Amino acid sequence: MAQPHRAEAAGSDCDVLIVGAGPTGLALAAELHRFGVMPRVVDAATDRVHESRALGVQPRTLEVLRPLGVHTELLARGNSAARLRITAGGRVASTPLFDIGADDTAFPFLLFLSQAETEAVLGEHLAEAGVVLDRGVAFESFTQDGDGRLRCSLLGPGGDREELRARWLVGCDGARSTVRHSASIPFRGGRYPQTFLLADLSADGLETGAVNTYLGAEGPLFLFPLEHPAPWRLITARPAANTGPVTLAELQQQADRATGGAVTVRDPVWTSAFRIQHRAAARYRSGRVLLAGDAAHVHSPAGAQGMNTGIQDAVNLGWKLALVCRGAAPDALLDSYDQERRPVGEYVLRFTDRAFSAVTSANPVLRAVRSQVVPRVLPVALRFRQGRAAVFRVVSQLGIRYRRSPAVDASKRRGRGPRPGDRLPDARVLCSGTEVWLQQALAGPRFSLLLCGPGGSWDDAAVQDLRRRFEPFLAIHRLTPADQPDGAGGVPVLVDVSGAASSRLRASGGSLLLVRPDGHIGHRADDGDLSGAERYLARWLAGVAGPAPS
Ligand SMILES: Cc1cc2nc3c(=O)[nH]c(=O)nc-3n(C[C@H](O)[C@H](O)[C@H](O)COP(=O)(O)OP(=O)(O)OC[C@H]3O[C@@H](n4cnc5c(N)ncnc54)[C@H](O)[C@@H]3O)c2cc1C
């Protein structure tokens, strides 16, 4: 990778100002750096968070963070083998959490890891990459200059003010986002009436390594397995009458209510009582201002979606913003960030809202269902692998797709198999004799064109022309059956030994998939015709496209 691109003007100008160094801001900074753009990152807090907050890293998040190389450290620090143990009405059901045979991902599990650890790993990655986090520096407001740049006012730790000119401003500054306020972007929604108790603590009487869940008429109590900063995270609804600071006695009282005295809690290292909001920003982009993470959407923690959605906003935005900053892509590519990620944020809001209402509602019918129907039905329901698999697809975020986005080609394709806008499914393939994941083989700060079929399926001269025209933002690979490896034209070959890759892609000789830098398919053809891929690249890499051969 070449040296990161910096703003051309001297002084305190920068290409991208990221406000907020939570998981979203850290992931965005890492993605921009990976694509050769050095951002300026400021955070009002003088230190990173040390409490657990979000505690589940979803499979899709691990996939999109893998190109940074941080997934190994995340896996080493977390627990990927948690079980689900549900106690309801005196009955106990226990099942592996994600044991549903999802073989099209390297990460078929929910990784339990506290947000503090996830942020630490991302922070260490940035430090190694030389990206500085300016802590203790608060963003105050911005105005727009005549040349379109943003004049941003920052307040430093000693009360000193700095004026910074930025081409792009990204608000990763959480639910109360000052960037969002400054850009006058509405944040619609409200607050749930209930207050919740959270505590990171030790406990006795639990199944080790399992999500211990107690369901009852009064609502659920969860104890999630953590390593840091304490062995367990407790979460439950707080009775309306309790209003003071959270005490160990109150936590024990709630544990007794839910578990009938089976669980003893002790040694809390962090407690919190909070009300949950459900709100969404009306726009994720307003001119040169963009929003990501909690600044754009906040919802209930049901399903462990919050931090994950924020990190995936960052990954969706990172490559687009970097290509625009580097003059490779047109500004219109950034509109697709709002068009792709806002529907995802809104969907997460709806789905977490339903899950949240089902387990907390005071409605007498739902209370009766929770206390009398669920205990009987749940142990049977958990045995159905297909049902668990469907839930897994949604919760794991592997099913997210952007089929209606302007940044993917519309497809007339019918039947099964991934279409433009879908995530590229993963499979093991051989690359230079070594077994690797397909997604990993294609990962890089560029688009990847995957040409399927045995030797002779493709016009080598046309393939080379295409590569030359879009260098350095296009890599080309061949996916060949096991018995016909062919490296003609210098295009690296991936050997589909088991046939799993071709089968998951529903690809045959003459299929081509153009994969975006975020692992979503931008264009697909199954008739050996390269012209659609050429048109797609000429549109979105207009700034680098070399002349078409005459
Ligand atoms: C108590 C609690 C428990 C939670 N539990 C869960 C859970 O179990 N599961 C789950 O998925 N999610 C949970 N969440 C939500 C999850 O923590 C968030 O979704 C996640 O932190 C969002 O990341 P972010 O980077 O978008 O925003 P944040 O993590 O909020 O980071 C925003 C950053 O911006 C900085 N900032 C703010 N204003 C400014 C400014 N003006 N100038 C400079 N910097 C600024 C802040 O200091 C902060 O570091 C919980 C949240 C809370 C508060």
Coordinates of C-alpha atoms and ligand atoms in Angstrom, one line a residue:
M1 CA 0.0 0.0 0.0
A2 CA 1.3 3.5 -0.9
Q3 CA 1.7 6.1 1.8
P4 CA -1.7 7.3 3.1
H5 CA -3.1 10.2 1.1
R6 CA -3.2 13.5 3.1
A7 CA -5.0 16.7 2.4
E8 CA -3.0 18.7 -0.1
A9 CA -3.2 22.0 1.8
A10 CA -0.8 22.8 4.7
G11 CA -1.8 23.8 8.3
S12 CA -4.6 22.0 10.1
D13 CA -6.6 21.0 7.0
C14 CA -7.6 17.3 6.6
D15 CA -9.6 15.2 4.2
V16 CA -11.8 13.5 6.8
L17 CA -12.5 14.5 10.3
I18 CA -14.0 11.7 12.4
V19 CA -15.7 12.8 15.5
G20 CA -15.9 10.0 18.1
A21 CA -13.5 7.1 18.8
G22 CA -16.0 4.5 19.9
P23 CA -16.2 1.3 17.9
T24 CA -17.7 3.0 14.9
G25 CA -15.1 5.8 14.7
L26 CA -12.3 3.4 15.2
A27 CA -13.5 1.0 12.5
L28 CA -14.0 3.9 10.1
A29 CA -10.5 5.3 10.8
A30 CA -9.0 1.8 10.2
E31 CA -10.9 1.4 6.9
L32 CA -9.9 4.8 5.6
H33 CA -6.3 4.1 6.5
R34 CA -6.5 0.7 4.7
F35 CA -7.6 2.5 1.6
G36 CA -4.8 5.0 1.9
V37 CA -6.5 8.0 3.5
M38 CA -5.2 9.3 6.8
P39 CA -8.1 10.7 8.8
R40 CA -8.0 13.1 11.8
V41 CA -9.9 11.4 14.8
V42 CA -11.0 13.4 17.8
D43 CA -12.8 12.2 20.9
A44 CA -14.1 14.4 23.8
A45 CA -13.3 11.7 26.3
T46 CA -9.7 11.5 27.7
D47 CA -9.8 7.7 27.8
R48 CA -11.5 4.8 26.0
V49 CA -14.5 3.1 27.8
H50 CA -13.6 0.3 30.3
E51 CA -17.1 -1.0 31.0
S52 CA -18.5 -3.9 28.9
R53 CA -21.5 -2.2 27.1
A54 CA -22.0 -4.2 23.9
L55 CA -20.9 -7.8 24.5
G56 CA -21.5 -9.8 21.3
V57 CA -19.5 -9.5 18.0
Q58 CA -21.6 -10.9 15.2
P59 CA -20.3 -13.2 12.4
R60 CA -20.7 -10.5 9.7
T61 CA -18.7 -8.1 11.8
L62 CA -15.9 -10.6 12.1
E63 CA -16.0 -11.0 8.4
V64 CA -15.8 -7.3 7.6
L65 CA -13.0 -6.8 10.2
R66 CA -10.9 -9.7 8.8
P67 CA -9.2 -7.6 6.1
L68 CA -7.7 -5.5 8.9
G69 CA -6.3 -8.6 10.5
V70 CA -7.9 -7.9 13.9
H71 CA -10.1 -10.9 13.9
T72 CA -7.5 -13.2 15.3
E73 CA -7.0 -11.0 18.4
L74 CA -10.7 -10.6 18.8
L75 CA -11.2 -14.4 18.7
A76 CA -8.3 -14.9 21.1
R77 CA -9.8 -12.6 23.7
G78 CA -13.5 -13.7 23.3
N79 CA -15.6 -16.8 23.9
S80 CA -17.0 -18.3 20.7
A81 CA -18.6 -21.5 22.2
A82 CA -21.4 -20.1 24.4
R83 CA -24.5 -22.2 24.9
L84 CA -28.0 -20.9 25.5
R85 CA -29.7 -22.1 28.7
I86 CA -33.3 -21.0 29.2
T87 CA -35.2 -21.5 32.4
A88 CA -38.9 -20.9 32.3
G89 CA -41.7 -22.0 34.5
G90 CA -39.4 -24.5 36.2
R91 CA -38.3 -26.2 32.9
V92 CA -34.8 -25.9 31.6
A93 CA -33.8 -26.0 27.9
S94 CA -30.2 -25.9 26.8
T95 CA -28.8 -25.7 23.3
P96 CA -25.7 -24.6 21.4
L97 CA -26.2 -21.0 20.4
F98 CA -25.4 -21.1 16.7
D99 CA -25.1 -24.8 16.0
I100 CA -27.1 -24.6 12.7
G101 CA -24.6 -25.8 10.2
A102 CA -23.8 -22.4 8.7
D103 CA -20.8 -23.4 6.6
D104 CA -20.7 -20.4 4.3
T105 CA -18.8 -18.3 6.9
A106 CA -15.6 -18.7 8.7
F107 CA -17.3 -17.5 11.8
P108 CA -20.5 -19.5 12.5
F109 CA -20.9 -18.2 16.1
L110 CA -21.6 -15.2 18.2
L111 CA -18.4 -14.1 19.8
F112 CA -18.8 -13.0 23.4
L113 CA -16.4 -10.1 24.0
S114 CA -16.9 -6.9 25.9
Q115 CA -17.0 -3.6 23.9
A116 CA -14.0 -2.4 26.0
E117 CA -12.0 -5.3 24.5
T118 CA -13.2 -4.7 21.0
E119 CA -12.3 -1.1 21.2
A120 CA -8.9 -2.0 22.7
V121 CA -8.1 -4.3 19.8
L122 CA -9.2 -1.7 17.2
G123 CA -7.2 1.0 19.1
E124 CA -4.1 -1.1 19.1
H125 CA -4.4 -1.8 15.4
L126 CA -4.7 2.0 14.7
A127 CA -1.7 2.8 16.9
E128 CA 0.4 0.2 15.0
A129 CA -0.8 1.8 11.7
G130 CA 0.3 5.3 13.0
V131 CA -3.3 6.7 13.2
V132 CA -3.4 9.1 16.1
L133 CA -6.5 9.4 18.3
D134 CA -6.8 13.0 19.6
R135 CA -8.4 12.4 23.0
G136 CA -9.8 15.2 25.1
V137 CA -10.7 17.1 22.0
A138 CA -14.4 18.0 21.6
F139 CA -16.1 18.9 18.3
E140 CA -18.3 22.0 18.8
S141 CA -19.8 23.0 15.5
F142 CA -19.1 23.6 11.8
T143 CA -19.8 26.2 9.1
Q144 CA -19.3 25.7 5.3
D145 CA -16.7 27.7 3.4
G146 CA -17.3 29.0 -0.1
D147 CA -15.1 26.3 -1.6
G148 CA -17.3 23.6 0.0
R149 CA -14.9 22.8 2.8
L150 CA -16.2 22.6 6.3
R151 CA -14.7 24.9 9.0
C152 CA -14.9 22.8 12.2
S153 CA -14.5 24.2 15.7
L154 CA -12.7 22.0 18.2
L155 CA -12.2 22.5 21.9
G156 CA -9.0 21.0 23.3
P157 CA -8.3 19.7 26.8
G158 CA -6.9 23.0 28.2
G159 CA -9.8 25.0 26.8
D160 CA -7.8 26.0 23.7
R161 CA -9.8 26.3 20.5
E162 CA -8.7 25.0 17.1
E163 CA -10.3 25.7 13.8
L164 CA -9.9 22.8 11.3
R165 CA -10.9 22.8 7.6
A166 CA -12.1 19.4 6.5
R167 CA -13.4 18.1 3.2
W168 CA -15.6 15.6 4.9
L169 CA -17.0 15.4 8.5
V170 CA -18.2 12.1 9.9
G171 CA -20.3 12.0 13.1
C172 CA -19.4 8.8 15.0
D173 CA -20.2 10.7 18.2
G174 CA -23.0 8.5 19.6
A175 CA -26.6 9.0 20.4
R176 CA -26.3 12.7 21.4
S177 CA -24.3 13.5 18.3
T178 CA -23.2 17.1 18.1
V179 CA -22.4 16.6 14.5
R180 CA -26.0 15.5 13.8
H181 CA -27.3 18.6 15.7
S182 CA -24.9 20.9 13.8
A183 CA -26.1 19.5 10.5
S184 CA -29.8 19.9 11.6
I185 CA -30.6 16.2 10.8
P186 CA -33.7 15.1 12.7
F187 CA -33.4 12.1 15.0
R188 CA -36.9 10.6 15.2
G189 CA -38.2 8.2 17.8
G190 CA -38.6 8.1 21.5
R191 CA -37.7 6.3 24.7
Y192 CA -39.1 3.0 26.1
P193 CA -40.9 3.5 29.4
Q194 CA -38.9 0.8 31.3
T195 CA -35.6 1.3 33.1
F196 CA -33.0 -1.4 32.9
L197 CA -30.4 -2.7 35.2
L198 CA -27.0 -3.6 34.0
A199 CA -24.1 -5.0 36.0
D200 CA -20.7 -6.7 35.3
L201 CA -20.2 -9.0 38.2
S202 CA -19.4 -12.5 39.6
A203 CA -22.2 -15.0 40.2
D204 CA -22.7 -18.5 41.6
G205 CA -25.3 -21.1 40.5
L206 CA -24.9 -20.6 36.7
E207 CA -24.0 -22.9 33.8
T208 CA -20.5 -21.9 32.9
G209 CA -19.9 -20.5 29.4
A210 CA -23.7 -20.3 28.7
V211 CA -26.1 -17.4 28.3
N212 CA -28.2 -18.1 31.3
T213 CA -31.7 -16.8 30.6
Y214 CA -34.6 -16.8 33.0
L215 CA -38.1 -16.0 31.5
G216 CA -41.0 -15.1 33.6
A217 CA -44.2 -12.9 33.7
E218 CA -42.2 -9.9 35.0
G219 CA -39.8 -10.1 32.1
P220 CA -36.5 -11.8 31.5
L221 CA -33.2 -11.8 33.4
F222 CA -30.1 -12.5 31.4
L223 CA -26.6 -13.5 32.6
F224 CA -24.1 -13.4 29.7
P225 CA -20.7 -15.0 30.0
L226 CA -17.8 -12.4 29.9
E227 CA -14.1 -12.7 30.6
H228 CA -13.4 -9.0 31.2
P229 CA -14.1 -6.9 33.2
A230 CA -16.0 -9.5 35.2
P231 CA -17.2 -13.1 34.6
W232 CA -20.8 -12.2 34.0
R233 CA -23.1 -9.4 32.6
L234 CA -26.5 -9.2 34.2
I235 CA -29.3 -7.4 32.5
T236 CA -33.0 -7.1 33.6
A237 CA -35.8 -4.7 33.8
R238 CA -35.9 -2.4 36.9
P239 CA -39.1 -2.1 38.9
A240 CA -40.5 1.4 38.4
A241 CA -40.4 2.0 42.2
N242 CA -36.6 1.7 42.3
T243 CA -35.0 5.0 41.5
G244 CA -31.8 5.4 43.5
P245 CA -28.3 4.2 42.7
V246 CA -28.0 0.5 41.8
T247 CA -26.9 -1.6 44.8
L248 CA -25.8 -5.2 45.2
A249 CA -28.9 -5.8 47.4
E250 CA -31.1 -4.6 44.5
L251 CA -29.3 -6.9 42.0
Q252 CA -29.7 -9.9 44.3
Q253 CA -33.4 -9.1 44.8
Q254 CA -33.9 -9.2 41.0
A255 CA -31.8 -12.4 40.7
D256 CA -33.9 -14.0 43.4
R257 CA -37.2 -12.9 41.8
A258 CA -36.2 -14.4 38.4
T259 CA -34.3 -17.5 39.5
G260 CA -36.2 -18.4 42.7
G261 CA -33.0 -18.0 44.8
A262 CA -30.8 -20.3 42.6
V263 CA -28.3 -17.6 41.7
T264 CA -26.1 -15.5 44.0
V265 CA -24.5 -12.4 42.6
R266 CA -21.4 -10.6 44.1
D267 CA -18.5 -8.3 43.4
P268 CA -20.0 -5.9 40.8
V269 CA -17.3 -3.9 39.0
W270 CA -19.8 -1.8 37.0
T271 CA -23.5 -1.1 37.4
S272 CA -25.8 1.1 35.4
A273 CA -29.6 1.9 35.3
F274 CA -30.6 3.2 32.0
R275 CA -33.6 3.9 29.7
I276 CA -33.4 2.7 26.2
Q277 CA -34.1 4.9 23.2
H278 CA -35.3 3.9 19.7
R279 CA -34.4 6.6 17.2
A280 CA -33.2 6.9 13.7
A281 CA -31.6 9.8 11.8
A282 CA -33.7 11.1 8.9
R283 CA -30.6 11.2 6.7
Y284 CA -27.1 9.6 7.0
R285 CA -25.7 12.1 4.6
S286 CA -26.1 15.9 4.3
G287 CA -23.7 17.3 1.8
R288 CA -20.2 16.8 3.2
V289 CA -21.5 15.6 6.6
L290 CA -22.1 11.9 7.2
L291 CA -23.4 10.0 10.2
A292 CA -22.6 6.5 11.4
G293 CA -23.2 4.2 14.4
D294 CA -25.3 5.4 17.3
A295 CA -25.2 8.9 15.9
A296 CA -27.5 7.5 13.1
H297 CA -29.6 4.9 15.0
V298 CA -30.1 3.8 18.6
H299 CA -32.3 0.8 19.7
S300 CA -32.7 -1.8 22.3
P301 CA -29.8 -4.2 23.0
A302 CA -32.0 -7.1 22.0
G303 CA -30.1 -9.3 19.6
A304 CA -26.7 -7.6 20.2
Q305 CA -27.0 -5.4 17.1
G306 CA -26.0 -1.9 18.2
M307 CA -22.2 -1.9 18.0
N308 CA -22.3 -4.4 15.1
T309 CA -24.5 -2.2 13.0
G310 CA -22.2 0.8 13.8
I311 CA -19.1 -1.1 12.7
Q312 CA -20.7 -2.2 9.5
D313 CA -21.9 1.4 8.8
A314 CA -18.2 2.3 9.1
V315 CA -17.0 -0.5 6.7
N316 CA -19.7 0.4 4.2
L317 CA -18.7 4.1 4.3
G318 CA -14.9 3.6 4.6
W319 CA -14.1 2.4 1.1
K320 CA -16.6 4.8 -0.6
L321 CA -15.2 7.9 1.3
A322 CA -11.6 6.8 0.6
L323 CA -12.2 6.3 -3.1
V324 CA -13.9 9.7 -3.3
C325 CA -11.1 11.4 -1.4
R326 CA -8.5 9.9 -3.7
G327 CA -10.4 11.1 -6.7
A328 CA -11.0 7.5 -7.9
A329 CA -14.8 7.5 -7.5
P330 CA -17.5 10.1 -8.1
D331 CA -19.2 11.9 -5.2
A332 CA -22.4 10.0 -6.1
L333 CA -21.0 6.8 -4.6
L334 CA -21.4 8.4 -1.2
D335 CA -25.2 8.7 -1.7
S336 CA -25.3 4.9 -1.8
Y337 CA -24.1 4.9 1.8
D338 CA -27.4 6.4 2.9
Q339 CA -29.4 4.3 0.5
E340 CA -27.8 1.1 1.7
R341 CA -27.3 1.6 5.4
R342 CA -30.4 3.7 6.4
P343 CA -32.8 0.8 5.5
V344 CA -30.6 -1.6 7.5
G345 CA -30.6 0.8 10.5
E346 CA -34.4 1.1 10.2
Y347 CA -34.9 -2.7 9.9
V348 CA -32.7 -3.3 13.0
L349 CA -34.9 -0.8 14.9
R350 CA -38.1 -2.6 13.9
F351 CA -36.8 -6.0 14.7
T352 CA -35.2 -5.2 18.0
D353 CA -38.4 -3.3 18.9
R354 CA -40.5 -6.4 18.3
A355 CA -38.1 -8.6 20.3
F356 CA -37.9 -6.1 23.1
S357 CA -41.7 -5.6 23.3
A358 CA -42.3 -9.4 23.3
V359 CA -40.1 -10.0 26.3
T360 CA -40.9 -6.8 28.4
S361 CA -44.5 -5.8 27.6
A362 CA -46.9 -5.5 30.5
N363 CA -49.8 -6.6 28.3
P364 CA -51.7 -9.3 30.2
V365 CA -51.8 -11.6 27.2
L366 CA -48.1 -11.4 26.6
R367 CA -47.4 -11.9 30.3
A368 CA -49.5 -15.1 30.3
V369 CA -47.7 -16.3 27.1
R370 CA -44.3 -15.7 28.8
S371 CA -45.2 -17.5 32.0
Q372 CA -47.4 -20.3 30.7
V373 CA -47.0 -21.0 27.0
V374 CA -43.2 -20.3 26.5
P375 CA -42.1 -22.9 29.2
R376 CA -44.0 -25.6 27.3
V377 CA -43.2 -24.6 23.7
L378 CA -39.6 -23.5 24.0
P379 CA -37.8 -26.8 24.6
V380 CA -39.6 -28.3 21.6
A381 CA -39.0 -25.2 19.4
L382 CA -35.3 -25.1 20.2
R383 CA -34.9 -28.6 18.7
F384 CA -35.9 -27.3 15.2
R385 CA -32.6 -26.6 13.5
Q386 CA -34.3 -24.8 10.5
G387 CA -36.0 -22.3 12.8
R388 CA -32.7 -21.6 14.6
A389 CA -30.9 -21.2 11.3
A390 CA -33.5 -18.6 10.1
V391 CA -33.0 -16.6 13.4
F392 CA -29.2 -17.0 13.0
R393 CA -29.3 -15.4 9.5
V394 CA -31.0 -12.3 10.8
V395 CA -29.1 -11.9 14.1
S396 CA -25.7 -12.7 12.6
Q397 CA -26.2 -10.0 10.0
L398 CA -25.0 -12.4 7.3
G399 CA -28.3 -11.8 5.5
I400 CA -27.8 -8.1 5.0
R401 CA -28.0 -7.1 1.3
Y402 CA -28.3 -4.1 -0.9
R403 CA -30.2 -5.3 -3.9
R404 CA -31.9 -1.9 -4.6
S405 CA -28.8 0.2 -4.2
P406 CA -27.6 2.4 -7.1
A407 CA -24.1 1.1 -6.3
V408 CA -25.0 -2.5 -7.5
D409 CA -26.4 -3.5 -10.9
A410 CA -30.0 -4.5 -10.9
S411 CA -30.4 -8.2 -11.6
K412 CA -33.0 -10.1 -13.5
R413 CA -31.6 -13.3 -12.0
R414 CA -34.2 -15.6 -10.6
G415 CA -33.9 -18.7 -8.4
R416 CA -31.2 -19.4 -5.8
G417 CA -27.7 -18.1 -5.7
P418 CA -26.3 -14.7 -4.7
R419 CA -27.3 -11.6 -6.8
P420 CA -25.8 -8.1 -7.0
G421 CA -26.2 -6.5 -3.6
D422 CA -25.8 -9.8 -1.7
R423 CA -22.9 -10.7 0.5
L424 CA -20.4 -13.0 -1.2
P425 CA -20.8 -16.4 0.5
D426 CA -17.6 -17.9 1.9
A427 CA -16.0 -21.3 1.1
R428 CA -12.6 -22.9 1.4
V429 CA -10.5 -22.8 -1.8
L430 CA -6.9 -23.5 -2.7
C431 CA -4.7 -20.5 -3.4
S432 CA -1.1 -21.3 -4.5
G433 CA -1.5 -24.7 -2.8
T434 CA -2.7 -23.2 0.5
E435 CA -6.3 -23.6 1.8
V436 CA -7.8 -20.2 2.4
W437 CA -11.3 -18.7 2.7
L438 CA -12.6 -17.3 -0.6
Q439 CA -13.5 -13.9 1.0
Q440 CA -10.0 -13.7 2.4
A441 CA -8.4 -14.4 -1.0
L442 CA -10.4 -11.6 -2.6
A443 CA -10.0 -9.1 0.3
G444 CA -8.0 -6.1 -0.5
P445 CA -8.5 -2.3 -0.8
R446 CA -10.0 -2.7 -4.3
F447 CA -12.8 -4.4 -6.3
S448 CA -12.3 -8.1 -7.2
L449 CA -13.5 -9.8 -10.3
L450 CA -14.0 -13.5 -10.0
L451 CA -14.1 -15.4 -13.3
C452 CA -15.5 -18.9 -12.9
G453 CA -14.9 -21.9 -15.1
P454 CA -12.2 -24.1 -16.5
G455 CA -9.3 -22.9 -18.6
G456 CA -10.3 -21.4 -22.0
S457 CA -13.6 -19.9 -20.6
W458 CA -12.3 -16.4 -20.8
D459 CA -10.7 -14.1 -23.4
D460 CA -7.3 -13.5 -21.7
A461 CA -6.5 -10.4 -23.7
A462 CA -9.8 -8.7 -22.7
V463 CA -9.2 -9.7 -19.1
Q464 CA -5.8 -8.1 -19.1
D465 CA -7.2 -4.9 -20.7
L466 CA -9.7 -4.6 -18.0
R467 CA -7.1 -5.1 -15.3
R468 CA -4.9 -2.4 -16.8
R469 CA -7.7 0.1 -17.2
F470 CA -8.7 0.0 -13.5
E471 CA -5.4 -0.5 -11.7
P472 CA -4.7 -0.3 -8.8
F473 CA -8.4 -0.6 -7.8
L474 CA -9.2 -3.9 -9.5
A475 CA -7.8 -7.4 -8.8
I476 CA -8.8 -10.4 -11.0
H477 CA -9.0 -14.0 -9.9
R478 CA -10.1 -17.2 -11.6
L479 CA -12.1 -19.9 -9.8
T480 CA -11.5 -23.2 -11.5
P481 CA -12.8 -26.7 -10.8
A482 CA -10.4 -29.0 -8.9
D483 CA -9.1 -30.9 -11.9
Q484 CA -8.4 -28.0 -14.3
P485 CA -6.2 -25.4 -12.7
D486 CA -5.1 -22.8 -15.3
G487 CA -3.0 -19.7 -14.6
A488 CA -3.1 -18.3 -18.2
G489 CA -2.7 -14.6 -18.5
G490 CA -1.1 -14.2 -15.1
V491 CA -4.5 -14.2 -13.3
P492 CA -4.2 -15.9 -9.9
V493 CA -6.2 -19.1 -9.7
L494 CA -8.3 -20.3 -6.8
V495 CA -9.0 -24.0 -7.0
D496 CA -12.5 -25.0 -5.8
V497 CA -11.4 -28.4 -4.6
S498 CA -14.7 -29.5 -3.0
G499 CA -16.9 -27.6 -5.4
A500 CA -18.5 -25.8 -2.4
A501 CA -17.5 -22.3 -3.7
S502 CA -19.1 -22.8 -7.1
S503 CA -22.2 -24.4 -5.5
R504 CA -22.7 -21.6 -3.0
L505 CA -22.2 -19.0 -5.8
R506 CA -24.4 -21.0 -8.2
A507 CA -21.6 -20.4 -10.7
S508 CA -20.7 -22.3 -13.8
G509 CA -18.3 -21.8 -16.6
G510 CA -18.8 -18.2 -17.9
S511 CA -20.1 -16.9 -14.5
L512 CA -18.4 -13.7 -13.3
L513 CA -18.9 -11.9 -10.0
L514 CA -17.6 -8.4 -9.4
V515 CA -17.1 -8.0 -5.7
R516 CA -17.0 -4.6 -4.0
P517 CA -14.3 -3.9 -1.4
D518 CA -16.9 -4.5 1.4
G519 CA -17.6 -8.1 0.2
H520 CA -20.9 -7.4 -1.5
I521 CA -21.5 -8.3 -5.1
G522 CA -21.7 -5.2 -7.4
H523 CA -22.3 -7.0 -10.7
R524 CA -22.9 -10.5 -11.9
A525 CA -23.1 -12.1 -15.3
D526 CA -23.4 -15.8 -16.2
D527 CA -22.9 -15.6 -20.0
G528 CA -19.1 -14.9 -20.1
D529 CA -19.8 -11.3 -21.1
L530 CA -17.3 -8.8 -19.5
S531 CA -19.0 -5.7 -20.8
G532 CA -21.4 -5.3 -17.9
A533 CA -18.4 -5.4 -15.4
E534 CA -16.5 -2.9 -17.6
R535 CA -19.5 -0.5 -17.5
Y536 CA -19.9 -0.9 -13.7
L537 CA -16.2 -0.2 -13.1
A538 CA -16.2 2.7 -15.6
R539 CA -19.0 4.3 -13.6
W540 CA -17.8 3.8 -10.1
L541 CA -14.0 4.2 -10.8
A542 CA -14.5 7.0 -13.3
G543 CA -11.5 8.9 -11.8
V544 CA -9.0 6.2 -12.6
A545 CA -10.4 4.5 -15.7
G546 CA -7.9 4.3 -18.4
P547 CA -9.0 4.6 -22.0
A548 CA -11.1 1.7 -23.4
P549 CA -9.3 -0.3 -26.1
S550 CA -10.4 0.8 -29.5
Ligands
LIG1 C1 -25.0 1.1 29.2 C2 -24.9 0.6 27.8 C3 -25.1 -0.7 27.6 C4 -25.1 -1.2 26.3 N1 -25.2 -2.6 26.0 C5 -25.2 -3.0 24.7 C6 -25.3 -4.4 24.4 O1 -25.4 -5.2 25.3 N2 -25.3 -4.8 23.1 C7 -25.2 -3.9 22.1 O2 -25.1 -4.2 20.9 N3 -25.1 -2.6 22.4 C8 -25.1 -2.1 23.6 N4 -25.0 -0.8 23.9 C9 -24.9 0.1 22.7 C10 -23.5 0.1 22.2 O3 -22.6 0.4 23.3 C11 -23.4 1.2 21.1 O4 -24.3 0.8 20.0 C12 -22.0 1.5 20.6 O5 -21.2 2.0 21.6 C13 -22.1 2.5 19.5 O6 -20.8 2.8 19.1 P1 -20.5 4.3 18.5 O7 -19.0 4.3 18.2 O8 -21.4 4.5 17.4 O9 -20.9 5.3 19.6 P2 -20.3 5.5 21.1 O10 -19.7 4.2 21.6 O11 -21.3 6.2 21.9 O12 -19.0 6.4 20.9 C14 -19.2 7.8 20.6 C15 -17.9 8.5 21.0 O13 -18.0 9.9 20.6 C16 -17.4 10.7 21.6 N5 -18.1 12.0 21.5 C17 -19.3 12.3 21.7 N6 -19.6 13.6 21.5 C18 -18.4 14.1 21.0 C19 -18.0 15.4 20.6 N7 -18.8 16.5 20.6 N8 -16.7 15.6 20.2 C20 -15.8 14.6 20.2 N9 -16.1 13.3 20.6 C21 -17.4 13.1 21.0 C22 -17.7 10.0 22.9 O14 -16.8 10.3 23.9 C23 -17.6 8.5 22.5 O15 -16.3 8.0 22.7 C24 -25.0 -0.3 25.2 C25 -24.8 1.0 25.5 C26 -24.8 1.5 26.7 C27 -24.7 3.0 27.0

